[in-house]
Amino acid sequence: MPINYYIFTAIALFCIGITGVLTRRNAIIIFMCIEIMLNAVNLLLVAFSKMFHMAYLANPAKAVTSGIDGQLFVFFIMVVAAAEVSVGLAIIVMMYRNTHSVDVNFLNRLKN
Amino acid sequence: MNHQQLMALLPFMVLATASIVIILLIAFRQGHTVIQVTGFLMMCLVIFTMWYVRDVLPQTIMPLLIVDGYGALFTGLIIFCVLVVGLFSYIYFEEREENPREYYILIFLSTLGAAILTISRHFISFFIGLELLSVSLYALIAYLRTRNNAVEAGVKYLLLAALTSAFLLFGMALIYMDAGSMDFSAIAQKLHTAEQSSPLFLLGFSLMMIAVGFKLALVPFHLWAADVYQGAPPPVASFIATVSKIGVFAVLLRFAQELHLQNNHSIMTIISVIAMFSMISGNILALRQQNIKRLLAYSSIAHFGYLLVAFLPGNSAGVEAAAFYLIAYAVTILIAFGVIILLSAKDKDAERLSLYRGLFWEKPFVAIVLAVALLSLAGIPLTAGFIGKFYVLMAGVQQQAWLPVIVLVVTSVIGLYYYLRIISTLFADVSVAIQKEKRLHPFFYAASYAALVVLVLLLLGFGVMPAIIIPGIKQFLLIGN
């Protein structure tokens, strides 16, 4: 498959994520949309990694890179995303305890 | 990895050990005082190991890290800030409702993230450092979890930081596609062989700038700053203002240096526009603030705008100017937040400007310290802030970046207004007493006052005789170049 398909899919997913973050008001759904964005990046990185790896296999002497680091990066992103979710959900739970809602529109008390 | 590379990483390992030691101390039910003192000693140990391994530098640990003089300088500055923040944290958290002990684990983990940023030379270590820094910060900001303000600030920071880190990753992926590598130096090579920078690289860098701009609170990514500074506990706010920003600025500067971004006209245009907008809106938004924490947030937006003017030249003079400016800024902001912490009452932080009215007649020492810090933020001569601004201006003029330089001068004058407004409040004659008389922990109060005295002396020392530190900075930056 040409690399373009992967790029378009990833951009589409990323844009869905951004739209969700901008339009939804539920903190948990916003968080979910951010995860979609991260996974779009993962898809993109794996696709690029594969592309560079194919180029490397075809002609090892001319290739800039073996294309491994893109895939490695994906593992780091997944681990970090999991850590972020665990801390993030804990904070959203505290928000629920204090305001009895996870609506981000209620986050407007910090002002003068 | 050979012996010398392990040696070079020793300070960072000690830093990582610090949070584990704190976990063990909590497991063995040690008190707040023991943890505080151990944390302080661990940070001193980090500085000692940095001194101990100074001869093996520079070391490149392929492919992720590079420990050179530049990294050591910024790591040293970060550790210094954490020492002071940790000291101030004791009296603040001892009097709050939350158990203060886990706070130290989080703060050392966050410091480790910032320290990794300063030595990163690869997108993976960049990302890991940044996330280590920010994931710990989410919890730190919302640490006083029964307070609405803290949790609100925490959720805001959480959502925005996660969003911007997705943009960072997307930008990294695009640059990876363009250059075929995530190594800063390999990307630089690719850029040099290419005739001109591709639109893909430009787009990728712009997306990365969103995340970096968010962390540094640059306009137009600054909207969180005032709310988070206000909602977070003051020690955490001072941590965000110093450690987190120093770490992110260090990696941005290293990235730009490696890639010779100053030769790239369009990227420099983007950065100078961001710098100008930050200087202008930071100073204008601060004008009418009645809350001193929010005011410091807006002033920090403006200050990082000034710092980007030093970033624009991209030569060694610019790096020196940026390093000096960051040192002066960190010392100043630590003093300002230190005063807020000392004046905070148990259930309400001292953030309303009206609380500071006539403070001089009530507590002359604290008022004078705060006045010196504000004068330094305003850039009045004889303080380090003036010398820092002077170096930044000089770096900008050398590069003939006239427009940012003019904006810097004009907005500094605007800035003078609100700093002097606070100082005149401090010396106003009507005295509304600030309720804070009980001294529960005389030793730590004394230590905090001593820290404030040392910081003020540093501020004035750097301002009167910058010669005592400039050669040191130069020497550090030479290691590894």
Coordinates of C-alpha atoms in Angstrom, one line a residue:
Chain A
M1 CA 0.0 0.0 0.0
P2 CA 1.3 3.5 -0.8
I3 CA 2.4 5.6 2.2
N4 CA -0.2 8.2 1.3
Y5 CA -3.1 6.1 2.6
Y6 CA -1.5 5.8 6.0
I7 CA -0.8 9.6 6.1
F8 CA -4.4 10.4 5.2
T9 CA -5.8 8.0 7.7
A10 CA -3.6 9.4 10.4
I11 CA -4.4 13.0 9.6
A12 CA -8.1 12.1 9.6
L13 CA -7.9 10.5 13.0
F14 CA -5.9 13.4 14.3
C15 CA -8.5 15.9 13.0
I16 CA -11.3 13.8 14.6
G17 CA -9.4 14.0 17.9
I18 CA -9.0 17.8 17.6
T19 CA -12.6 18.3 16.7
G20 CA -13.6 16.2 19.7
V21 CA -11.4 18.1 22.1
L22 CA -12.8 21.4 20.8
T23 CA -16.4 20.6 20.8
R24 CA -17.1 18.1 23.6
R25 CA -17.6 19.3 27.2
N26 CA -17.1 16.1 29.1
A27 CA -13.6 15.9 30.5
I28 CA -13.4 12.1 30.0
I29 CA -14.4 12.3 26.4
I30 CA -11.9 15.1 25.8
F31 CA -9.3 12.8 27.3
M32 CA -10.4 10.0 25.0
C33 CA -10.1 12.3 22.0
I34 CA -6.6 13.1 23.0
E35 CA -5.8 9.4 23.1
I36 CA -7.2 9.2 19.5
M37 CA -4.7 11.9 18.5
L38 CA -1.8 10.0 20.2
N39 CA -2.8 6.9 18.4
A40 CA -3.0 8.7 15.1
V41 CA 0.7 9.7 15.7
N42 CA 1.5 6.0 16.5
L43 CA 0.0 4.9 13.2
L44 CA 2.0 7.5 11.4
L45 CA 5.2 6.6 13.1
V46 CA 4.8 2.9 12.4
A47 CA 4.0 3.6 8.7
F48 CA 7.1 5.8 8.3
S49 CA 9.2 3.3 10.1
K50 CA 8.0 0.6 7.7
M51 CA 8.6 2.8 4.7
F52 CA 12.2 3.5 5.8
H53 CA 12.7 -0.1 6.6
M54 CA 11.6 -1.2 3.1
A55 CA 13.9 1.3 1.6
Y56 CA 16.7 0.0 3.8
L57 CA 16.0 -3.6 2.8
A58 CA 15.9 -2.7 -0.9
N59 CA 19.2 -0.9 -0.8
P60 CA 21.1 -1.0 2.6
A61 CA 24.0 1.1 1.3
K62 CA 22.1 4.1 0.2
A63 CA 19.5 4.3 3.0
V64 CA 19.8 7.0 5.7
T65 CA 18.3 4.9 8.4
S66 CA 17.2 1.3 9.1
G67 CA 13.8 2.7 10.2
I68 CA 13.8 1.1 13.7
D69 CA 13.5 4.2 15.8
G70 CA 10.1 5.0 14.6
Q71 CA 8.7 1.7 15.9
L72 CA 10.6 2.1 19.1
F73 CA 9.2 5.5 19.7
V74 CA 5.7 4.0 19.5
F75 CA 6.3 1.8 22.5
F76 CA 7.4 4.8 24.5
I77 CA 4.3 6.8 23.4
M78 CA 2.0 3.9 24.5
V79 CA 3.7 3.7 27.9
V80 CA 3.6 7.4 28.5
A81 CA -0.1 7.6 27.3
A82 CA -1.0 4.9 29.8
A83 CA 0.8 6.8 32.6
E84 CA -0.9 10.0 31.6
V85 CA -4.4 8.3 31.6
S86 CA -3.9 6.9 35.1
V87 CA -2.9 10.3 36.5
G88 CA -5.5 12.1 34.4
L89 CA -8.4 10.0 35.4
A90 CA -7.4 10.3 39.1
I91 CA -7.6 14.1 38.7
I92 CA -10.9 13.9 36.9
V93 CA -12.3 11.8 39.7
M94 CA -11.2 14.5 42.2
M95 CA -12.9 17.1 40.0
Y96 CA -16.1 15.0 40.2
R97 CA -15.8 14.8 43.9
N98 CA -15.5 18.5 44.3
T99 CA -18.0 19.7 41.7
H100 CA -20.2 16.6 41.1
S101 CA -19.7 16.9 37.4
V102 CA -17.0 16.3 34.8
D103 CA -18.2 19.1 32.6
V104 CA -15.3 21.4 31.7
N105 CA -17.6 24.4 31.5
F106 CA -17.6 24.5 35.3
L107 CA -13.9 25.1 35.3
N108 CA -14.3 28.9 35.3
R109 CA -13.8 29.9 39.0
L110 CA -10.2 30.9 38.7
K111 CA -10.4 34.6 37.9
N112 CA -10.1 37.9 39.6
Chain B
M1 CA 28.0 1.8 27.6
N2 CA 31.4 2.2 29.0
H3 CA 32.6 3.4 32.4
Q4 CA 33.0 7.0 31.5
Q5 CA 29.5 7.3 30.1
L6 CA 28.2 5.7 33.3
M7 CA 30.2 8.3 35.3
A8 CA 28.7 11.1 33.3
L9 CA 25.2 9.9 34.0
L10 CA 25.9 9.6 37.7
P11 CA 24.2 12.8 38.8
F12 CA 21.0 11.8 36.9
M13 CA 21.1 8.4 38.5
V14 CA 21.4 10.0 42.0
L15 CA 18.5 12.3 41.1
A16 CA 16.4 9.2 40.1
T17 CA 17.4 7.5 43.3
A18 CA 16.2 10.5 45.3
S19 CA 12.5 9.8 44.6
I20 CA 13.0 6.0 45.4
V21 CA 14.7 6.9 48.7
I22 CA 11.7 9.1 49.5
I23 CA 9.3 6.2 48.7
L24 CA 11.3 4.0 51.0
L25 CA 11.3 6.6 53.8
I26 CA 7.5 6.8 53.5
A27 CA 7.3 3.0 53.6
F28 CA 9.2 3.1 56.9
R29 CA 6.8 5.8 58.2
Q30 CA 9.3 8.6 58.5
G31 CA 8.0 12.1 59.3
H32 CA 7.9 15.1 57.1
T33 CA 11.1 16.6 58.6
V34 CA 13.2 13.5 57.9
I35 CA 12.0 13.4 54.3
Q36 CA 12.6 17.1 53.8
V37 CA 16.1 16.9 55.2
T38 CA 16.9 13.7 53.2
G39 CA 15.6 15.3 50.0
F40 CA 17.7 18.4 50.6
L41 CA 20.8 16.2 51.2
M42 CA 20.1 14.1 48.1
M43 CA 19.9 17.3 46.0
C44 CA 23.2 18.4 47.5
L45 CA 24.6 15.0 46.6
V46 CA 23.5 15.5 43.0
I47 CA 25.4 18.8 42.9
F48 CA 28.4 17.1 44.5
T49 CA 28.4 14.3 41.9
M50 CA 28.2 16.8 39.1
W51 CA 31.3 18.4 40.5
Y52 CA 32.9 15.0 40.9
V53 CA 32.3 13.9 37.3
R54 CA 33.3 17.2 35.7
D55 CA 36.4 15.9 34.1
V56 CA 34.8 13.1 32.1
L57 CA 32.5 15.6 30.3
P58 CA 31.5 15.8 27.5
Q59 CA 30.1 12.4 26.9
T60 CA 27.7 11.3 24.2
I61 CA 25.5 8.4 25.2
M62 CA 24.3 7.1 21.9
P63 CA 21.7 7.6 20.7
L64 CA 19.6 9.3 23.4
L65 CA 21.7 11.6 25.6
I66 CA 24.6 14.0 25.6
V67 CA 26.1 15.2 28.9
D68 CA 28.1 18.3 28.1
G69 CA 28.8 21.6 29.8
Y70 CA 25.6 23.1 28.4
G71 CA 23.6 20.3 30.0
A72 CA 25.5 20.5 33.2
L73 CA 24.9 24.3 33.5
F74 CA 21.2 24.0 33.1
T75 CA 20.9 20.9 35.2
G76 CA 22.8 22.7 38.0
L77 CA 20.4 25.6 37.7
I78 CA 17.5 23.2 37.9
I79 CA 18.8 21.5 41.0
F80 CA 19.5 24.8 42.6
C81 CA 15.9 25.8 42.0
V82 CA 14.6 22.5 43.5
L83 CA 16.7 23.0 46.6
V84 CA 15.1 26.3 47.2
V85 CA 11.6 25.2 46.3
G86 CA 11.9 22.1 48.5
L87 CA 13.0 24.3 51.4
F88 CA 10.0 26.6 51.0
S89 CA 7.7 23.7 50.6
Y90 CA 8.2 22.5 54.1
I91 CA 6.6 25.4 55.9
Y92 CA 3.8 25.6 53.2
F93 CA 2.8 22.0 53.3
E94 CA 3.3 21.4 57.0
E95 CA 0.5 23.7 57.6
R96 CA -1.9 22.4 55.0
E97 CA -4.5 19.7 55.3
E98 CA -2.9 17.3 52.9
N99 CA -0.2 14.7 53.8
P100 CA 2.9 16.4 52.5
R101 CA 5.2 13.4 52.1
E102 CA 4.3 12.2 48.7
Y103 CA 4.8 15.7 47.4
Y104 CA 8.6 15.1 47.5
I105 CA 8.4 12.0 45.3
L106 CA 6.5 13.9 42.6
I107 CA 8.8 16.9 42.8
F108 CA 12.0 14.9 42.4
L109 CA 10.5 12.9 39.5
S110 CA 9.5 16.1 37.8
T111 CA 13.0 17.4 38.3
L112 CA 14.4 14.3 36.7
G113 CA 12.2 15.0 33.7
A114 CA 13.5 18.5 33.4
A115 CA 17.1 17.3 33.9
I116 CA 16.7 14.8 31.1
L117 CA 15.4 17.5 28.8
T118 CA 18.6 19.4 29.3
I119 CA 20.8 16.5 28.1
S120 CA 18.5 15.1 25.4
R121 CA 19.7 14.9 21.8
H122 CA 17.0 12.7 20.4
F123 CA 13.2 13.0 20.0
I124 CA 12.6 10.0 22.3
S125 CA 14.5 11.4 25.2
F126 CA 12.9 14.8 24.5
F127 CA 9.5 13.3 24.7
I128 CA 10.2 11.1 27.7
G129 CA 11.7 14.0 29.6
L130 CA 8.8 16.3 28.8
E131 CA 6.2 13.8 29.8
L132 CA 8.0 12.8 33.0
L133 CA 8.1 16.5 33.8
S134 CA 4.4 17.1 33.0
V135 CA 2.8 13.9 34.3
S136 CA 4.3 14.6 37.8
L137 CA 3.2 18.2 37.4
Y138 CA -0.5 17.3 36.9
A139 CA -0.5 15.6 40.3
L140 CA 1.6 18.4 41.9
I141 CA -0.8 21.2 40.7
A142 CA -3.8 19.3 42.1
Y143 CA -2.0 18.3 45.2
L144 CA -4.4 20.1 47.7
R145 CA -7.1 17.9 46.3
T146 CA -10.0 19.2 48.4
R147 CA -9.6 22.7 47.1
N148 CA -11.6 23.6 44.1
N149 CA -9.0 26.0 42.7
A150 CA -6.2 23.5 42.8
V151 CA -8.2 20.7 41.1
E152 CA -9.5 23.2 38.5
A153 CA -6.0 24.3 37.7
G154 CA -4.9 20.6 37.6
V155 CA -7.6 19.6 35.1
K156 CA -6.9 22.6 32.9
Y157 CA -3.2 21.9 32.9
L158 CA -3.8 18.2 32.3
L159 CA -6.1 18.5 29.3
L160 CA -4.0 21.2 27.6
A161 CA -0.7 19.5 28.3
A162 CA -1.9 16.2 26.9
L163 CA -3.3 18.0 23.9
T164 CA -0.1 19.9 23.1
S165 CA 2.0 16.8 23.6
A166 CA -0.1 15.1 20.9
F167 CA 0.8 18.1 18.6
L168 CA 4.5 17.7 19.6
L169 CA 4.4 14.0 18.6
F170 CA 2.7 14.8 15.3
G171 CA 5.4 17.4 14.6
M172 CA 8.1 14.9 15.5
A173 CA 6.5 12.3 13.2
L174 CA 6.6 14.7 10.3
I175 CA 10.2 15.7 10.9
Y176 CA 11.0 12.0 11.1
M177 CA 9.4 11.4 7.7
D178 CA 11.4 14.3 6.3
A179 CA 14.8 13.5 7.8
G180 CA 14.5 9.8 8.3
S181 CA 15.9 10.1 11.8
M182 CA 15.0 11.4 15.2
D183 CA 18.6 12.2 16.2
F184 CA 19.2 16.0 16.4
S185 CA 22.5 15.8 14.7
A186 CA 21.3 13.4 12.0
I187 CA 18.4 15.8 11.2
A188 CA 20.9 18.6 11.0
Q189 CA 22.9 16.7 8.5
K190 CA 19.8 16.0 6.4
L191 CA 18.9 19.7 6.5
H192 CA 22.3 20.7 5.3
T193 CA 22.3 18.3 2.4
A194 CA 18.9 19.5 1.3
E195 CA 18.9 22.7 -0.7
Q196 CA 16.3 24.4 1.3
S197 CA 14.1 23.3 4.2
S198 CA 11.1 21.4 3.1
P199 CA 7.6 22.4 3.9
L200 CA 7.3 19.2 5.8
F201 CA 10.0 20.2 8.2
L202 CA 8.5 23.6 8.6
L203 CA 5.1 22.2 9.4
G204 CA 6.7 19.7 11.8
F205 CA 8.7 22.3 13.6
S206 CA 5.6 24.6 13.9
L207 CA 3.6 21.8 15.5
M208 CA 6.5 21.1 17.9
M209 CA 6.5 24.8 18.7
I210 CA 2.9 24.5 19.9
A211 CA 4.0 22.1 22.7
V212 CA 7.1 24.1 23.5
G213 CA 5.2 27.4 23.5
F214 CA 2.6 25.9 25.8
K215 CA 5.3 24.8 28.3
L216 CA 7.0 28.1 28.2
A217 CA 3.6 29.9 28.3
L218 CA 4.3 31.9 25.1
V219 CA 1.5 33.8 23.3
P220 CA -0.8 32.4 21.8
F221 CA -0.4 29.3 24.0
H222 CA -0.4 31.2 27.3
L223 CA -4.0 30.9 28.4
W224 CA -3.4 28.3 31.1
A225 CA -0.6 30.3 32.8
A226 CA -2.6 32.7 35.0
D227 CA -5.1 30.1 36.1
V228 CA -2.5 27.5 36.9
Y229 CA -0.3 29.9 38.8
Q230 CA -3.3 31.0 40.8
G231 CA -4.7 27.6 41.5
A232 CA -1.5 25.7 42.2
P233 CA 0.1 25.8 45.6
P234 CA 2.8 28.5 45.5
P235 CA 5.7 26.1 45.8
V236 CA 4.4 24.2 42.8
A237 CA 3.8 27.5 40.9
S238 CA 7.4 28.5 41.6
F239 CA 8.5 25.1 40.4
I240 CA 6.5 25.5 37.1
A241 CA 7.9 29.0 36.7
T242 CA 11.5 27.9 37.1
V243 CA 12.3 24.2 36.7
S244 CA 9.8 23.3 34.1
K245 CA 10.5 26.3 31.9
I246 CA 14.3 26.1 32.3
G247 CA 14.2 22.4 31.1
V248 CA 12.0 23.1 28.1
F249 CA 13.9 26.2 27.1
A250 CA 17.2 24.2 27.4
V251 CA 16.0 21.5 25.0
L252 CA 14.6 24.1 22.6
L253 CA 17.9 26.0 22.6
R254 CA 19.9 22.8 22.0
F255 CA 17.6 21.7 19.2
A256 CA 18.0 25.1 17.5
Q257 CA 21.7 25.1 18.0
E258 CA 22.2 21.7 16.5
L259 CA 20.0 22.4 13.5
H260 CA 21.3 25.9 13.0
L261 CA 17.8 27.2 12.9
Q262 CA 18.9 30.8 12.9
N263 CA 19.8 30.4 9.2
N264 CA 16.2 29.3 8.5
H265 CA 14.4 32.5 7.7
S266 CA 10.8 31.4 8.0
I267 CA 11.4 29.7 11.4
M268 CA 13.1 32.8 12.7
T269 CA 10.1 34.9 11.6
I270 CA 7.7 32.6 13.5
I271 CA 9.8 32.8 16.6
S272 CA 10.2 36.5 16.5
V273 CA 6.5 37.0 16.0
I274 CA 5.8 34.8 19.0
A275 CA 8.4 36.7 21.0
M276 CA 6.9 40.1 20.2
F277 CA 3.3 39.0 20.9
S278 CA 4.5 37.4 24.2
M279 CA 6.2 40.6 25.3
I280 CA 3.3 42.8 24.3
S281 CA 0.4 40.8 25.7
G282 CA 2.2 39.6 28.8
N283 CA 2.9 43.1 29.9
I284 CA -0.5 44.5 28.9
L285 CA -2.5 41.8 30.6
A286 CA -0.4 42.3 33.8
L287 CA -1.3 46.0 34.0
R288 CA -4.6 45.7 35.8
Q289 CA -4.1 42.5 37.8
Q290 CA -5.1 42.6 41.5
N291 CA -3.8 39.1 42.2
I292 CA -0.1 38.8 42.7
K293 CA 0.1 35.2 41.5
R294 CA -1.7 36.0 38.2
L295 CA 0.5 39.1 37.9
L296 CA 3.6 36.9 38.2
A297 CA 2.2 34.6 35.6
Y298 CA 1.7 37.4 33.1
S299 CA 5.1 38.8 33.8
S300 CA 6.6 35.4 33.2
I301 CA 4.9 35.3 29.8
A302 CA 6.6 38.6 29.0
H303 CA 9.9 37.4 30.4
F304 CA 10.0 34.4 28.1
G305 CA 9.2 36.7 25.3
Y306 CA 12.4 38.7 26.2
L307 CA 14.3 35.4 26.4
L308 CA 13.3 34.5 22.9
V309 CA 15.0 37.7 21.7
A310 CA 18.2 36.2 23.0
F311 CA 17.3 33.0 21.3
L312 CA 16.9 34.7 17.9
P313 CA 20.7 35.2 17.2
G314 CA 21.5 31.6 17.7
N315 CA 25.2 32.4 18.2
S316 CA 27.3 31.8 21.4
A317 CA 26.5 35.4 22.6
G318 CA 22.8 34.5 22.4
V319 CA 23.3 31.3 24.4
E320 CA 25.3 33.1 27.1
A321 CA 22.7 35.8 27.3
A322 CA 19.9 33.3 27.6
A323 CA 21.8 31.3 30.3
F324 CA 22.4 34.5 32.3
Y325 CA 18.9 35.7 31.9
L326 CA 17.5 32.3 33.0
I327 CA 19.7 32.4 36.1
A328 CA 18.6 35.9 37.0
Y329 CA 15.0 35.1 36.3
A330 CA 15.0 31.9 38.4
V331 CA 16.6 33.6 41.4
T332 CA 14.1 36.5 41.2
I333 CA 11.0 34.4 40.8
L334 CA 12.0 32.1 43.6
I335 CA 12.3 35.2 45.9
A336 CA 8.9 36.5 44.8
F337 CA 7.2 33.1 45.5
G338 CA 9.2 32.6 48.6
V339 CA 7.6 35.8 50.0
I340 CA 4.1 34.7 49.0
I341 CA 4.7 31.3 50.8
L342 CA 6.0 33.0 53.9
L343 CA 2.9 35.3 54.0
S344 CA 0.3 32.7 53.2
A345 CA -2.3 31.9 55.9
K346 CA -3.4 28.4 56.5
D347 CA -6.5 28.3 54.4
K348 CA -5.8 31.2 52.0
D349 CA -2.7 32.0 50.0
A350 CA -1.5 35.6 50.2
E351 CA -2.4 36.5 46.6
R352 CA -4.6 39.6 46.8
L353 CA -2.6 42.7 46.2
S354 CA -4.6 44.4 49.0
L355 CA -3.0 42.1 51.5
Y356 CA 0.3 43.6 50.7
R357 CA -0.8 47.1 51.5
G358 CA 1.6 48.7 54.0
L359 CA 3.5 45.5 54.4
F360 CA 6.7 47.5 54.9
W361 CA 5.5 48.9 58.2
E362 CA 4.4 45.5 59.4
K363 CA 7.3 43.3 58.2
P364 CA 10.1 45.4 56.8
F365 CA 12.4 42.5 55.9
V366 CA 9.9 40.6 53.7
A367 CA 8.7 43.8 52.0
I368 CA 12.3 44.9 51.1
V369 CA 13.1 41.4 49.8
L370 CA 9.9 41.5 47.6
A371 CA 10.7 45.0 46.4
V372 CA 14.2 44.0 45.4
A373 CA 12.8 41.0 43.4
L374 CA 10.2 43.2 41.7
L375 CA 12.9 45.8 40.8
S376 CA 14.9 42.9 39.3
L377 CA 11.9 41.7 37.3
A378 CA 11.4 45.3 36.0
G379 CA 15.1 45.4 35.1
I380 CA 16.3 48.3 37.3
P381 CA 20.1 48.7 37.4
L382 CA 22.1 47.1 40.2
T383 CA 20.0 44.0 40.0
A384 CA 20.6 40.9 38.0
G385 CA 17.5 41.5 36.0
F386 CA 19.0 44.6 34.5
I387 CA 22.2 42.8 33.5
G388 CA 20.2 39.9 32.0
K389 CA 18.1 42.3 30.0
F390 CA 21.2 44.2 28.9
Y391 CA 22.8 41.0 27.6
V392 CA 19.6 40.0 25.8
L393 CA 19.4 43.4 24.1
M394 CA 23.1 43.2 23.2
A395 CA 22.6 39.8 21.6
G396 CA 19.5 41.1 19.7
V397 CA 21.3 44.2 18.5
Q398 CA 24.3 42.2 17.3
Q399 CA 22.0 40.2 15.1
Q400 CA 20.2 43.4 14.0
A401 CA 16.8 42.0 15.0
W402 CA 15.6 45.6 15.3
L403 CA 11.8 45.0 15.6
P404 CA 12.0 42.6 18.5
V405 CA 14.6 44.8 20.2
I406 CA 12.4 47.8 20.0
V407 CA 9.4 45.9 21.3
L408 CA 11.5 44.7 24.2
V409 CA 12.5 48.2 25.2
V410 CA 9.0 49.6 24.8
T411 CA 7.3 46.8 26.7
S412 CA 9.9 46.9 29.5
V413 CA 8.7 50.5 30.1
I414 CA 5.1 49.3 30.3
G415 CA 6.2 46.5 32.7
L416 CA 7.9 49.1 35.0
Y417 CA 4.4 50.5 35.7
Y418 CA 2.9 47.5 37.3
Y419 CA 6.0 46.4 39.2
L420 CA 6.3 49.9 40.7
R421 CA 2.6 49.8 41.5
I422 CA 3.1 46.8 43.7
I423 CA 6.2 48.4 45.3
S424 CA 4.2 51.6 46.1
T425 CA 1.5 49.4 47.6
L426 CA 4.1 47.8 49.9
F427 CA 5.1 51.2 51.2
A428 CA 1.6 52.7 51.4
D429 CA 0.9 54.1 54.9
V430 CA -2.4 52.4 55.6
S431 CA -1.6 49.1 57.2
V432 CA -4.0 46.2 56.9
A433 CA -2.3 43.6 59.1
I434 CA -1.6 40.3 57.4
Q435 CA -2.7 37.6 59.8
K436 CA 0.3 35.3 60.2
E437 CA 1.9 35.3 63.6
K438 CA 2.3 31.8 64.7
R439 CA 5.7 30.3 64.1
L440 CA 5.2 26.5 64.3
H441 CA 8.5 25.5 62.9
P442 CA 11.1 28.1 63.9
F443 CA 14.0 26.2 62.3
F444 CA 12.4 26.0 58.9
Y445 CA 11.2 29.6 59.1
A446 CA 14.8 30.6 59.9
A447 CA 16.1 28.5 57.0
S448 CA 13.6 30.0 54.6
Y449 CA 14.5 33.5 55.7
A450 CA 18.2 32.6 55.3
A451 CA 17.4 31.3 51.8
L452 CA 15.7 34.5 50.9
V453 CA 18.8 36.5 52.2
V454 CA 21.1 34.3 50.1
L455 CA 18.9 34.8 47.0
V456 CA 18.7 38.5 47.4
L457 CA 22.5 38.7 47.9
L458 CA 22.9 36.6 44.7
L459 CA 20.5 38.9 42.8
L460 CA 22.4 42.1 43.9
G461 CA 25.8 40.4 43.5
F462 CA 25.1 39.4 39.9
G463 CA 23.7 42.8 39.3
V464 CA 26.6 44.8 40.7
M465 CA 29.4 42.4 39.6
P466 CA 28.2 40.2 36.7
A467 CA 31.9 39.4 36.2
I468 CA 31.6 36.9 39.1
I469 CA 29.4 34.6 37.0
I470 CA 29.8 35.4 33.3
P471 CA 33.2 33.7 33.0
G472 CA 31.8 30.6 34.8
I473 CA 28.9 30.4 32.3
K474 CA 31.3 30.8 29.4
Q475 CA 33.5 28.1 30.7
F476 CA 30.6 25.7 31.1
L477 CA 29.4 26.4 27.6
L478 CA 32.8 25.7 26.2
I479 CA 32.9 22.1 27.4
G480 CA 31.7 20.1 24.5
N481 CA 31.9 22.7 21.8

